[in-house]
CSV table of C-alpha atoms in Angstrom, one decimal:
chain,number,residue,atom,x,y,z
P,220,UNK,CA,102.4,-19.8,-115.6
P,221,UNK,CA,100.3,-22.3,-113.9
P,222,UNK,CA,97.8,-24.4,-115.9
P,223,UNK,CA,94.4,-23.4,-116.2
P,224,UNK,CA,92.4,-26.7,-115.8
P,225,UNK,CA,89.4,-26.8,-117.9
P,226,UNK,CA,88.3,-29.7,-115.9
P,227,UNK,CA,87.5,-27.3,-113.0
P,228,UNK,CA,84.7,-26.0,-115.3
P,229,UNK,CA,82.6,-29.3,-115.2
P,230,UNK,CA,79.6,-27.3,-113.8
P,231,UNK,CA,79.2,-25.6,-117.1
P,232,UNK,CA,77.6,-27.8,-119.8
P,233,UNK,CA,79.4,-25.7,-122.7
P,234,UNK,CA,82.8,-25.3,-121.4
P,235,UNK,CA,83.0,-28.5,-119.4
P,236,UNK,CA,84.8,-31.3,-120.9
P,237,UNK,CA,86.1,-29.0,-123.8
P,238,UNK,CA,88.8,-30.4,-126.1
P,239,UNK,CA,91.6,-28.6,-127.7
P,240,UNK,CA,91.3,-27.7,-131.4
P,241,UNK,CA,94.0,-27.2,-134.0
P,242,UNK,CA,94.2,-24.3,-136.5
P,243,UNK,CA,92.6,-26.8,-139.1
P,244,UNK,CA,89.7,-27.4,-136.6
P,245,UNK,CA,90.9,-31.2,-135.9
P,246,UNK,CA,90.7,-32.4,-132.4
P,247,UNK,CA,94.0,-33.3,-130.7
P,248,UNK,CA,95.0,-35.5,-127.9
P,249,UNK,CA,93.0,-34.4,-124.8
P,250,UNK,CA,95.0,-32.4,-122.3
P,251,UNK,CA,94.6,-29.5,-120.1
P,252,UNK,CA,93.9,-26.2,-122.0
P,253,UNK,CA,96.5,-23.9,-120.5
P,254,UNK,CA,97.2,-20.1,-120.1
P,255,UNK,CA,100.8,-21.0,-120.1
P,256,UNK,CA,102.7,-18.6,-122.2
P,257,UNK,CA,106.3,-18.9,-120.8
P,258,UNK,CA,108.2,-21.0,-118.3
P,259,UNK,CA,106.7,-20.1,-114.8
P,260,UNK,CA,110.0,-19.2,-113.3
P,261,UNK,CA,110.9,-16.8,-116.2
P,262,UNK,CA,107.4,-15.2,-115.9
P,263,UNK,CA,107.8,-14.7,-112.1
P,264,UNK,CA,111.3,-13.2,-112.6
P,265,UNK,CA,110.2,-10.7,-115.2
P,266,UNK,CA,107.3,-9.7,-113.1
P,267,UNK,CA,109.3,-9.2,-109.9
P,268,UNK,CA,107.2,-9.2,-106.9
P,269,UNK,CA,104.0,-9.7,-108.9
P,270,UNK,CA,105.3,-13.3,-109.2
P,271,UNK,CA,104.0,-14.0,-105.9
P,272,UNK,CA,100.7,-12.7,-106.7
P,273,UNK,CA,100.5,-15.2,-109.7
P,274,UNK,CA,101.1,-18.0,-107.4
P,275,UNK,CA,98.2,-17.1,-105.2
P,276,UNK,CA,96.0,-16.5,-108.3
P,277,UNK,CA,97.0,-20.0,-109.6
P,278,UNK,CA,95.9,-21.3,-106.3
P,279,UNK,CA,92.6,-19.7,-106.5
P,280,UNK,CA,92.2,-20.7,-110.2
P,281,UNK,CA,92.0,-17.3,-111.5
P,282,UNK,CA,93.0,-16.8,-115.3
P,283,UNK,CA,96.6,-15.7,-115.5
P,284,UNK,CA,96.7,-15.0,-119.2
P,285,UNK,CA,97.0,-11.3,-120.2
P,286,UNK,CA,97.2,-10.1,-123.8
P,287,UNK,CA,99.3,-12.9,-124.9
P,288,UNK,CA,97.9,-14.5,-128.2
P,289,UNK,CA,95.8,-17.6,-127.6
P,290,UNK,CA,97.4,-20.1,-129.9
P,291,UNK,CA,95.4,-22.9,-131.8
P,292,UNK,CA,96.2,-25.6,-129.2
P,293,UNK,CA,94.8,-23.6,-126.5
P,294,UNK,CA,91.3,-23.1,-128.2
P,295,UNK,CA,88.3,-24.8,-127.0
P,296,UNK,CA,84.9,-25.9,-128.5
P,297,UNK,CA,82.9,-22.9,-127.3
P,298,UNK,CA,79.3,-22.3,-128.7
P,299,UNK,CA,78.7,-19.4,-130.8
P,300,UNK,CA,75.7,-18.9,-128.8
P,301,UNK,CA,77.9,-17.3,-126.1
P,302,UNK,CA,78.0,-14.4,-128.5
P,303,UNK,CA,74.3,-13.7,-127.8
P,304,UNK,CA,74.5,-14.4,-124.1
P,305,UNK,CA,77.5,-12.3,-123.5
P,306,UNK,CA,76.0,-9.2,-125.1
P,307,UNK,CA,72.5,-9.8,-124.1
P,308,UNK,CA,73.6,-9.9,-120.3
P,309,UNK,CA,75.6,-6.8,-120.9
P,310,UNK,CA,72.7,-4.8,-122.4
P,311,UNK,CA,69.6,-5.9,-120.6
P,312,UNK,CA,70.2,-3.5,-117.8
P,313,UNK,CA,68.8,-0.3,-116.1
P,314,UNK,CA,71.5,1.8,-117.8
P,315,UNK,CA,70.2,0.7,-121.1
P,316,UNK,CA,66.7,1.6,-120.1
P,317,UNK,CA,68.0,5.0,-119.0
P,318,UNK,CA,69.6,5.5,-122.3
P,319,UNK,CA,66.2,5.0,-124.1
P,320,UNK,CA,64.7,7.6,-121.8
P,321,UNK,CA,67.0,10.2,-123.1
P,322,UNK,CA,65.1,10.4,-126.2
P,323,UNK,CA,62.0,12.2,-124.8
P,324,UNK,CA,64.5,14.2,-122.6
P,325,UNK,CA,66.0,15.6,-125.7
P,326,UNK,CA,62.5,16.7,-126.8
P,327,UNK,CA,61.5,13.6,-129.1
P,328,UNK,CA,58.2,12.1,-129.2
P,329,UNK,CA,57.9,8.4,-128.4
P,330,UNK,CA,57.5,7.4,-132.2
P,331,UNK,CA,60.5,9.2,-133.4
P,332,UNK,CA,62.6,8.0,-130.4
P,333,UNK,CA,61.4,4.5,-131.2
P,334,UNK,CA,62.5,4.8,-135.0
P,335,UNK,CA,66.0,6.1,-133.9
P,336,UNK,CA,66.4,3.3,-131.3
P,337,UNK,CA,65.4,0.5,-133.8
P,338,UNK,CA,67.5,1.6,-136.8
P,339,UNK,CA,70.7,2.8,-135.1
P,340,UNK,CA,70.8,-0.5,-132.8
P,341,UNK,CA,69.9,-2.6,-136.0
P,342,UNK,CA,72.9,-1.5,-138.0
P,343,UNK,CA,75.6,-0.7,-135.5
P,344,UNK,CA,75.1,-4.1,-133.9
P,345,UNK,CA,76.2,-5.5,-137.3
P,346,UNK,CA,79.5,-3.8,-136.8
P,347,UNK,CA,79.9,-5.1,-133.4
P,348,UNK,CA,79.2,-8.5,-134.7
P,349,UNK,CA,81.8,-8.4,-137.3
P,350,UNK,CA,84.5,-7.0,-134.9
P,351,UNK,CA,83.8,-9.9,-132.7
P,352,UNK,CA,85.0,-12.3,-135.2
P,353,UNK,CA,88.5,-11.0,-135.0
P,354,UNK,CA,88.7,-13.1,-131.7
P,355,UNK,CA,88.6,-16.6,-133.3
P,356,UNK,CA,90.6,-15.3,-136.4
P,357,UNK,CA,93.6,-14.0,-134.4
P,358,UNK,CA,93.5,-15.3,-130.9
P,359,UNK,CA,94.2,-11.6,-130.0
P,360,UNK,CA,92.2,-9.1,-127.9
P,361,UNK,CA,90.6,-6.2,-129.8
P,362,UNK,CA,93.2,-3.7,-128.5
P,363,UNK,CA,96.0,-5.9,-129.8
P,364,UNK,CA,94.4,-6.2,-133.3
P,365,UNK,CA,94.2,-2.3,-133.2
P,366,UNK,CA,98.1,-2.3,-133.2
P,367,UNK,CA,98.2,-3.4,-137.0
P,368,UNK,CA,96.4,-0.1,-137.8
P,369,UNK,CA,97.4,2.5,-135.2
P,370,UNK,CA,101.0,1.1,-134.5
P,371,UNK,CA,103.1,1.8,-131.6
P,372,UNK,CA,102.3,5.5,-130.7
P,373,UNK,CA,98.7,5.5,-132.2
P,374,UNK,CA,97.8,2.5,-130.0
P,375,UNK,CA,98.9,4.4,-127.1
P,376,UNK,CA,96.6,7.2,-127.7
P,377,UNK,CA,93.8,5.0,-128.3
P,378,UNK,CA,94.6,3.1,-125.1
P,379,UNK,CA,94.4,6.2,-123.0
P,380,UNK,CA,91.1,7.3,-124.6
P,381,UNK,CA,89.6,3.7,-124.3
P,382,UNK,CA,90.6,3.5,-120.5
P,383,UNK,CA,88.7,6.6,-120.0
P,384,UNK,CA,85.7,5.3,-121.9
P,385,UNK,CA,85.6,2.0,-120.1
P,386,UNK,CA,86.0,3.6,-116.4
P,387,UNK,CA,83.4,6.2,-117.4
P,388,UNK,CA,80.9,3.7,-118.8
P,389,UNK,CA,81.3,1.7,-115.8
P,390,UNK,CA,80.6,4.5,-113.6
P,391,UNK,CA,77.5,5.5,-115.4
P,392,UNK,CA,76.1,1.8,-115.3
P,393,UNK,CA,76.9,1.8,-111.6
P,394,UNK,CA,75.0,4.8,-111.0
P,395,UNK,CA,71.9,3.4,-112.7
P,396,UNK,CA,72.1,0.2,-110.6
P,397,UNK,CA,72.6,2.2,-107.5
P,398,UNK,CA,69.4,4.3,-108.1
P,399,UNK,CA,67.6,0.9,-108.4
P,400,UNK,CA,68.9,-0.5,-105.0
P,401,UNK,CA,68.1,2.9,-103.6
P,402,UNK,CA,64.4,2.5,-104.9
P,403,UNK,CA,63.9,-1.2,-103.6
P,404,UNK,CA,65.4,-0.2,-100.1
P,405,UNK,CA,62.9,2.6,-99.8
P,406,UNK,CA,65.9,5.0,-99.5
P,407,UNK,CA,67.7,3.0,-96.9
P,408,UNK,CA,70.5,1.9,-99.2
P,409,UNK,CA,72.3,5.2,-100.1
P,410,UNK,CA,73.7,5.6,-103.6
P,411,UNK,CA,77.3,5.2,-102.5
P,412,UNK,CA,76.5,1.7,-100.9
P,413,UNK,CA,74.9,0.5,-104.2
P,414,UNK,CA,77.9,1.6,-106.2
P,415,UNK,CA,80.1,-0.2,-103.8
P,416,UNK,CA,78.3,-3.4,-104.0
P,417,UNK,CA,78.1,-3.3,-107.8
P,418,UNK,CA,81.9,-2.5,-108.1
P,419,UNK,CA,82.9,-5.3,-105.6
P,420,UNK,CA,80.8,-7.9,-107.4
P,421,UNK,CA,82.4,-6.9,-110.7
P,422,UNK,CA,85.9,-7.1,-109.4
P,423,UNK,CA,85.4,-10.6,-107.8
P,424,UNK,CA,83.9,-12.2,-111.0
P,425,UNK,CA,86.5,-10.3,-113.4
P,426,UNK,CA,89.4,-11.7,-111.1
P,427,UNK,CA,88.7,-15.3,-112.3
P,428,UNK,CA,88.7,-14.4,-115.9
P,429,UNK,CA,87.4,-15.5,-119.2
P,430,UNK,CA,85.6,-18.6,-118.2
P,431,UNK,CA,84.1,-16.9,-115.2
P,432,UNK,CA,82.9,-14.2,-117.1
P,433,UNK,CA,81.3,-16.2,-119.8
P,434,UNK,CA,79.7,-18.5,-117.1
P,435,UNK,CA,78.0,-15.6,-115.3
P,436,UNK,CA,76.9,-13.9,-118.5
P,437,UNK,CA,75.6,-17.3,-120.0
P,438,UNK,CA,72.7,-17.1,-117.2
P,439,UNK,CA,72.6,-13.5,-116.4
P,440,UNK,CA,70.4,-12.5,-119.2
P,441,UNK,CA,67.6,-14.7,-118.5
P,442,UNK,CA,66.2,-13.0,-115.2
P,443,UNK,CA,66.9,-9.7,-116.9
P,444,UNK,CA,64.7,-10.5,-119.8
P,445,UNK,CA,61.9,-11.4,-117.3
P,446,UNK,CA,62.3,-8.2,-115.5
P,447,UNK,CA,61.5,-6.2,-118.6
P,448,UNK,CA,58.7,-8.5,-119.5
P,449,UNK,CA,57.2,-7.5,-116.0
P,450,UNK,CA,58.0,-3.9,-116.5
P,451,UNK,CA,56.4,-3.7,-120.1
P,452,UNK,CA,53.2,-5.6,-118.7
P,453,UNK,CA,52.7,-3.6,-115.6
P,454,UNK,CA,53.7,-0.4,-117.1
P,455,UNK,CA,51.7,-0.7,-120.5
P,456,UNK,CA,48.5,0.9,-119.2
P,457,UNK,CA,50.3,4.0,-118.1
P,458,UNK,CA,52.0,4.6,-121.4
P,459,UNK,CA,50.5,7.5,-123.5
P,460,UNK,CA,52.4,8.4,-126.6
P,461,UNK,CA,50.1,11.2,-127.2
P,462,UNK,CA,51.7,12.8,-124.1
P,463,UNK,CA,55.0,13.1,-126.2
P,464,UNK,CA,54.0,14.0,-129.8
P,465,UNK,CA,56.6,14.0,-132.6
P,466,UNK,CA,58.1,17.5,-133.3
P,467,UNK,CA,59.0,19.0,-136.4
P,468,UNK,CA,61.3,21.4,-138.3
P,469,UNK,CA,65.0,22.1,-137.5
P,470,UNK,CA,64.5,21.6,-133.7
P,471,UNK,CA,63.3,18.1,-134.3
P,472,UNK,CA,66.1,17.5,-136.7
P,473,UNK,CA,68.7,18.6,-134.3
P,474,UNK,CA,67.2,16.4,-131.3
P,475,UNK,CA,67.1,13.3,-133.6
P,476,UNK,CA,70.9,13.7,-134.5
P,477,UNK,CA,71.7,14.2,-130.9
P,478,UNK,CA,69.8,11.0,-130.0
P,479,UNK,CA,71.4,9.1,-132.7
P,480,UNK,CA,74.7,10.1,-131.3
P,481,UNK,CA,73.6,8.7,-127.9
P,482,UNK,CA,72.3,5.4,-129.0
P,483,UNK,CA,75.3,4.9,-131.4
P,484,UNK,CA,77.7,5.6,-128.6
P,485,UNK,CA,76.0,3.0,-126.3
P,486,UNK,CA,76.2,0.0,-128.8
P,487,UNK,CA,79.3,0.9,-130.8
P,488,UNK,CA,81.4,1.3,-127.7
P,489,UNK,CA,81.3,-2.6,-127.3
P,490,UNK,CA,83.3,-3.0,-130.7
P,491,UNK,CA,86.5,-2.1,-129.0
P,492,UNK,CA,85.9,-5.1,-126.6
P,493,UNK,CA,84.2,-7.4,-129.0
P,494,UNK,CA,86.9,-9.8,-129.8
P,495,UNK,CA,88.1,-10.3,-126.3
P,496,UNK,CA,85.4,-12.8,-125.5
P,497,UNK,CA,85.7,-15.1,-128.5
P,498,UNK,CA,89.6,-15.6,-128.4
P,499,UNK,CA,89.1,-19.1,-127.0
P,500,UNK,CA,87.0,-20.2,-130.0
P,501,UNK,CA,88.6,-22.3,-132.8
P,502,UNK,CA,89.9,-20.7,-135.8
P,503,UNK,CA,87.4,-22.4,-138.1
P,504,UNK,CA,84.4,-21.0,-135.9
P,505,UNK,CA,81.7,-19.9,-138.4
P,506,UNK,CA,82.0,-16.1,-138.8
P,507,UNK,CA,78.5,-15.9,-140.1
P,508,UNK,CA,77.1,-17.6,-137.0
P,509,UNK,CA,79.3,-15.8,-134.5
P,510,UNK,CA,78.5,-12.4,-135.9
P,511,UNK,CA,74.8,-13.1,-136.1
P,512,UNK,CA,74.9,-14.3,-132.5
P,513,UNK,CA,76.7,-11.1,-131.3
P,514,UNK,CA,74.4,-8.9,-133.5
P,515,UNK,CA,71.2,-10.6,-131.9
P,516,UNK,CA,72.7,-10.0,-128.3
P,517,UNK,CA,73.3,-6.3,-129.0
P,518,UNK,CA,70.3,-5.4,-131.1
P,519,UNK,CA,67.8,-7.1,-128.8
P,520,UNK,CA,69.6,-6.4,-125.6
P,521,UNK,CA,69.8,-2.6,-126.5
P,522,UNK,CA,66.6,-2.1,-128.5
P,523,UNK,CA,64.1,-3.7,-126.0
P,524,UNK,CA,65.3,-1.8,-122.8
P,525,UNK,CA,65.8,1.5,-124.7
P,526,UNK,CA,62.3,1.4,-126.2
P,527,UNK,CA,60.8,0.6,-122.8
P,528,UNK,CA,62.8,3.6,-121.4
P,529,UNK,CA,61.2,5.9,-124.0
P,530,UNK,CA,57.8,4.4,-123.5
P,531,UNK,CA,58.1,5.0,-119.7
P,532,UNK,CA,58.8,8.7,-120.3
P,533,UNK,CA,55.3,9.1,-121.8
P,534,UNK,CA,54.0,7.7,-118.4
P,535,UNK,CA,56.2,10.4,-116.8
P,536,UNK,CA,54.7,13.0,-118.9
P,537,UNK,CA,51.1,11.8,-118.4
P,538,UNK,CA,50.8,10.4,-115.0
P,539,UNK,CA,51.7,12.4,-111.7
P,540,UNK,CA,52.7,9.2,-109.9
P,541,UNK,CA,55.4,8.4,-112.4
P,542,UNK,CA,56.5,12.1,-112.7
P,543,UNK,CA,57.0,12.3,-108.9
P,544,UNK,CA,58.9,9.0,-109.0
P,545,UNK,CA,61.1,10.1,-111.7
P,546,UNK,CA,61.8,13.6,-110.1
P,547,UNK,CA,62.5,12.1,-106.7
P,548,UNK,CA,64.4,8.9,-107.3
P,549,UNK,CA,65.4,9.0,-111.2
P,550,UNK,CA,65.1,5.9,-113.2
P,551,UNK,CA,64.9,3.6,-110.4
P,552,UNK,CA,61.9,5.3,-109.2
P,553,UNK,CA,60.2,4.9,-112.4
P,554,UNK,CA,60.9,1.2,-112.4
P,555,UNK,CA,59.8,0.8,-108.8
P,556,UNK,CA,56.7,2.6,-109.5
P,557,UNK,CA,55.9,0.3,-112.3
P,558,UNK,CA,56.4,-2.9,-110.2
P,559,UNK,CA,54.6,-1.5,-107.2
P,560,UNK,CA,51.6,-3.7,-107.5
P,561,UNK,CA,53.7,-6.7,-107.3
P,562,UNK,CA,54.8,-5.8,-103.7
P,563,UNK,CA,57.5,-8.0,-102.4
P,564,UNK,CA,58.0,-9.8,-105.7
P,565,UNK,CA,58.5,-6.4,-107.4
P,566,UNK,CA,61.3,-5.6,-104.9
P,567,UNK,CA,62.8,-9.1,-105.8
P,568,UNK,CA,62.8,-8.0,-109.3
P,569,UNK,CA,64.3,-4.8,-108.6
P,570,UNK,CA,67.2,-6.6,-106.7
P,571,UNK,CA,67.9,-8.7,-109.8
P,572,UNK,CA,67.8,-5.4,-112.1
P,573,UNK,CA,70.3,-3.6,-109.9
P,574,UNK,CA,72.7,-6.6,-109.9
P,575,UNK,CA,72.3,-7.1,-113.7
P,576,UNK,CA,74.6,-4.0,-113.9
P,577,UNK,CA,77.3,-6.4,-112.9
P,578,UNK,CA,76.9,-8.2,-116.3
P,579,UNK,CA,77.4,-4.9,-118.0
P,580,UNK,CA,80.3,-3.7,-116.1
P,581,UNK,CA,82.1,-7.2,-116.3
P,582,UNK,CA,82.7,-6.4,-120.0
P,583,UNK,CA,84.2,-3.0,-119.3
P,584,UNK,CA,86.4,-4.2,-116.4
P,585,UNK,CA,87.6,-7.5,-117.9
P,586,UNK,CA,88.8,-5.8,-121.1
P,587,UNK,CA,90.2,-3.0,-119.1
P,588,UNK,CA,93.1,-5.0,-118.2
P,589,UNK,CA,94.0,-5.8,-121.8
P,590,UNK,CA,93.6,-2.3,-122.8
P,591,UNK,CA,96.1,-1.2,-120.1
P,592,UNK,CA,98.6,-4.0,-121.0
P,593,UNK,CA,98.5,-2.7,-124.5
P,594,UNK,CA,99.9,0.5,-123.7
P,595,UNK,CA,103.5,-0.7,-123.5
P,596,UNK,CA,105.2,-4.2,-123.1
P,597,UNK,CA,106.3,-3.2,-119.7
P,598,UNK,CA,102.5,-3.0,-118.6
P,599,UNK,CA,102.3,-6.7,-119.3
P,600,UNK,CA,104.3,-7.3,-116.1
P,601,UNK,CA,101.4,-6.3,-114.1
P,602,UNK,CA,99.1,-9.3,-114.0
P,603,UNK,CA,95.6,-9.0,-115.6
P,604,UNK,CA,93.6,-9.3,-112.3
P,605,UNK,CA,95.6,-6.5,-110.8
P,606,UNK,CA,94.4,-4.1,-113.5
P,607,UNK,CA,90.8,-5.5,-113.0
P,608,UNK,CA,90.9,-4.6,-109.2
P,609,UNK,CA,92.4,-1.1,-109.9
P,610,UNK,CA,89.7,-0.4,-112.5
P,611,UNK,CA,86.9,-1.5,-110.0
P,612,UNK,CA,88.2,0.8,-107.5
P,613,UNK,CA,88.4,3.8,-109.9
P,614,UNK,CA,85.0,3.4,-111.3
P,615,UNK,CA,83.4,3.0,-107.8
P,616,UNK,CA,85.1,6.3,-106.9
P,617,UNK,CA,83.9,8.3,-109.9
P,618,UNK,CA,80.3,6.7,-109.5
P,619,UNK,CA,80.1,7.9,-106.1
P,620,UNK,CA,81.4,11.3,-107.0
P,621,UNK,CA,78.9,11.8,-109.9
P,622,UNK,CA,75.8,10.1,-108.5
P,623,UNK,CA,73.8,13.2,-108.2
P,624,UNK,CA,74.1,14.3,-111.8
P,625,UNK,CA,73.1,11.0,-113.6
P,626,UNK,CA,71.2,12.2,-116.7
P,627,UNK,CA,73.7,14.9,-117.4
P,628,UNK,CA,76.6,12.6,-117.2
P,629,UNK,CA,75.0,9.9,-119.2
P,630,UNK,CA,74.0,12.3,-122.0
P,631,UNK,CA,77.5,13.9,-122.2
P,632,UNK,CA,79.4,10.7,-121.8
P,633,UNK,CA,77.6,8.7,-124.5
P,634,UNK,CA,78.0,11.3,-127.1
P,635,UNK,CA,81.8,11.6,-126.5
P,636,UNK,CA,82.2,7.8,-126.6
P,637,UNK,CA,81.2,8.2,-130.3
P,638,UNK,CA,84.1,10.7,-130.9
P,639,UNK,CA,86.6,8.1,-129.8
P,640,UNK,CA,85.0,4.7,-131.3
P,641,UNK,CA,84.4,6.0,-134.9
P,642,UNK,CA,88.0,6.6,-135.8
P,643,UNK,CA,89.0,3.2,-134.4
P,644,UNK,CA,86.3,1.3,-136.3
P,645,UNK,CA,87.1,3.1,-139.5
P,646,UNK,CA,90.9,2.9,-139.4
P,647,UNK,CA,90.9,-0.8,-138.2
P,648,UNK,CA,88.4,-1.7,-141.1
P,649,UNK,CA,90.6,0.1,-143.9
P,650,UNK,CA,93.9,-1.4,-142.6
P,651,UNK,CA,92.5,-5.0,-142.5
P,652,UNK,CA,90.5,-4.8,-145.8
P,653,UNK,CA,92.6,-2.7,-147.9
P,654,UNK,CA,96.3,-2.3,-146.6
P,655,UNK,CA,96.6,-5.9,-145.2
P,656,UNK,CA,94.4,-7.7,-147.6
P,657,UNK,CA,92.7,-9.5,-144.7
P,658,UNK,CA,96.1,-11.1,-143.6
P,659,UNK,CA,97.4,-10.0,-140.5
P,660,UNK,CA,101.0,-11.3,-139.5
P,661,UNK,CA,99.9,-12.8,-136.2
P,662,UNK,CA,103.4,-13.8,-134.8
P,663,UNK,CA,104.3,-10.0,-134.9
P,664,UNK,CA,101.4,-8.7,-132.8
P,665,UNK,CA,104.1,-7.7,-130.0
P,666,UNK,CA,107.1,-7.1,-132.1
P,667,UNK,CA,107.8,-3.4,-131.7
P,668,UNK,CA,110.5,-3.8,-134.6
P,669,UNK,CA,107.8,-4.8,-137.1
P,670,UNK,CA,104.6,-3.1,-136.0
P,671,UNK,CA,103.9,0.4,-137.6
P,672,UNK,CA,105.4,3.4,-135.9
P,673,UNK,CA,101.7,4.6,-135.7
P,674,UNK,CA,102.3,7.8,-137.6
P,675,UNK,CA,99.1,7.6,-139.6
P,676,UNK,CA,97.2,6.2,-136.6
P,677,UNK,CA,98.3,9.1,-134.3
P,678,UNK,CA,97.3,11.6,-137.0
P,679,UNK,CA,93.9,9.9,-137.6
P,680,UNK,CA,93.2,10.3,-133.8
P,681,UNK,CA,94.3,13.9,-133.8
P,682,UNK,CA,92.3,14.8,-136.8
P,683,UNK,CA,89.3,12.8,-135.5
P,684,UNK,CA,89.4,15.2,-132.4
P,685,UNK,CA,89.6,18.2,-134.6
P,686,UNK,CA,86.4,17.0,-136.4
P,687,UNK,CA,84.6,16.3,-133.1
P,688,UNK,CA,85.5,19.7,-131.8
P,689,UNK,CA,84.2,21.5,-134.7
P,690,UNK,CA,80.9,19.7,-134.7
P,691,UNK,CA,80.1,18.5,-131.1
P,692,UNK,CA,77.1,19.8,-129.3
P,693,UNK,CA,77.4,19.6,-125.5
P,694,UNK,CA,76.2,21.6,-122.6
P,695,UNK,CA,79.9,22.5,-121.9
P,696,UNK,CA,80.9,23.2,-125.4
P,697,UNK,CA,79.2,23.7,-128.9
P,698,UNK,CA,81.4,23.5,-132.0
P,699,UNK,CA,81.0,26.0,-134.9
P,700,UNK,CA,79.3,23.2,-137.2
P,701,UNK,CA,77.0,22.3,-134.4
P,702,UNK,CA,76.0,26.1,-133.8
P,703,UNK,CA,75.0,26.2,-137.5
P,704,UNK,CA,73.1,23.0,-137.7
P,705,UNK,CA,71.8,22.8,-134.1
P,706,UNK,CA,72.8,19.1,-133.9
P,707,UNK,CA,75.4,16.7,-132.7
P,708,UNK,CA,77.5,15.6,-135.4
P,709,UNK,CA,80.8,15.0,-133.5
P,710,UNK,CA,80.7,11.3,-134.0
P,711,UNK,CA,80.2,11.5,-137.9
P,712,UNK,CA,83.0,14.4,-138.3
P,713,UNK,CA,85.4,12.5,-136.3
P,714,UNK,CA,85.3,9.5,-138.5
P,715,UNK,CA,85.3,11.5,-141.7
P,716,UNK,CA,88.4,13.5,-140.5
P,717,UNK,CA,90.3,10.4,-139.3
P,718,UNK,CA,89.8,8.5,-142.6
P,719,UNK,CA,90.9,11.6,-144.6
P,720,UNK,CA,94.1,11.7,-142.6
P,721,UNK,CA,94.7,8.1,-142.3
P,722,UNK,CA,94.5,6.7,-145.8
P,723,UNK,CA,97.2,8.9,-147.5
P,724,UNK,CA,99.6,9.1,-144.4
P,725,UNK,CA,99.4,5.4,-144.2
P,726,UNK,CA,100.5,4.9,-147.8
P,727,UNK,CA,103.5,7.1,-147.1
P,728,UNK,CA,104.3,5.3,-143.8
P,729,UNK,CA,104.3,1.9,-145.6
P,730,UNK,CA,106.3,3.5,-148.5
P,731,UNK,CA,109.0,5.2,-146.3
P,732,UNK,CA,109.3,2.9,-143.3
P,733,UNK,CA,108.2,-0.4,-144.7
P,734,UNK,CA,105.8,-0.9,-141.8
């Protein structure tokens, strides 16, 4: 493949003039950091007519690397602060604001919604931070790390589920942004047009790859924080916690558990992509600093907008103007009502808020390509940027189709995300800490002769699904456990069932197959 010239990044004070690093962290002779993984002629021949696309991508300076492991000599001096900016930009969005608003919609008061938002985000963000450390440790994308636990067939099942999650999450985000665009244009920008704008912007940036994504996210979070500061400042006088008092009894317990599942699903879903944005960091990158940086980006980026979302629902309950804005124009209407005193500047803030969805969808869309390539080695023949373009087209179509039922889609989707992510988090952790003793054979990441067959991994996913079905509480299905408790417990039961299945079967898989 063609060289990816770091010198082209000299507009970026952190990535510009980066120097390659060895495994031991020492600087080697300065040269171009490359995305070259094989001889160009061989790669073009193996990818057939996609080889021509690679030539054009090289001319446009797009990243050509797919899921191939980033070796030590291709690492760069990248600030751990990028862990914060990456996830702060992905989370300070209208979609996060809308997620917090679901608490009162579930029947919670403001203060119990606040407690759930704070606690769940605080602890779950730690998990995302720890999983992000797999990037510099291995040089592998998160789905490739998952191969060591889920093996050949289990990984394929995870990939299918993860693709659905990434596409679905991007669609939900896009609808939230489109609602804001509809509000700022006084209804002149239809939702389908807003979804199209967000999707095209996402596709263009993700086309250029790792450094382009980091460059965008490095600055995107700053105006987003300012937007929420203005929202809080101009909305505070309308907040009335007394309008949404705390509940009690079994109904309150059920609502709390359902809201926990939603908040958990939002932030935990990032763990399946957490390593993808750190694979260029040196092996000796401080795990403590990196994990804290990622934690801060997720905790602050999720908790602040979600708390504001719950707070604005008290205004919806207490103020007829906010109630009408919410009923007529959704979350975008609420944000527009709060910023109305700012007139033109308020409209400008709404523009920035709508475009901030691009920062969120970039994470899903960029990682989507690596998820697709992990399904089977033949999928690596399709260049990364082709998968990014396809993913953008699909989520645009879904967002346009689901734009009129945003709250229902968001509630169901975030709960279901937890059913998928919990088995992944549990099994990868057990494999790394217990079965692998924190040592992964990195050279075998793509060797189908040495990777596990995936018997334990596939069974863990299947049993996790059984646990979720028994205990899920959705509008379209309520499991027997959920009926008895009146609460959404699918994300917990899916994790418990998957671990119970995975551990003994993995012992047997290692014993009888040697993998």
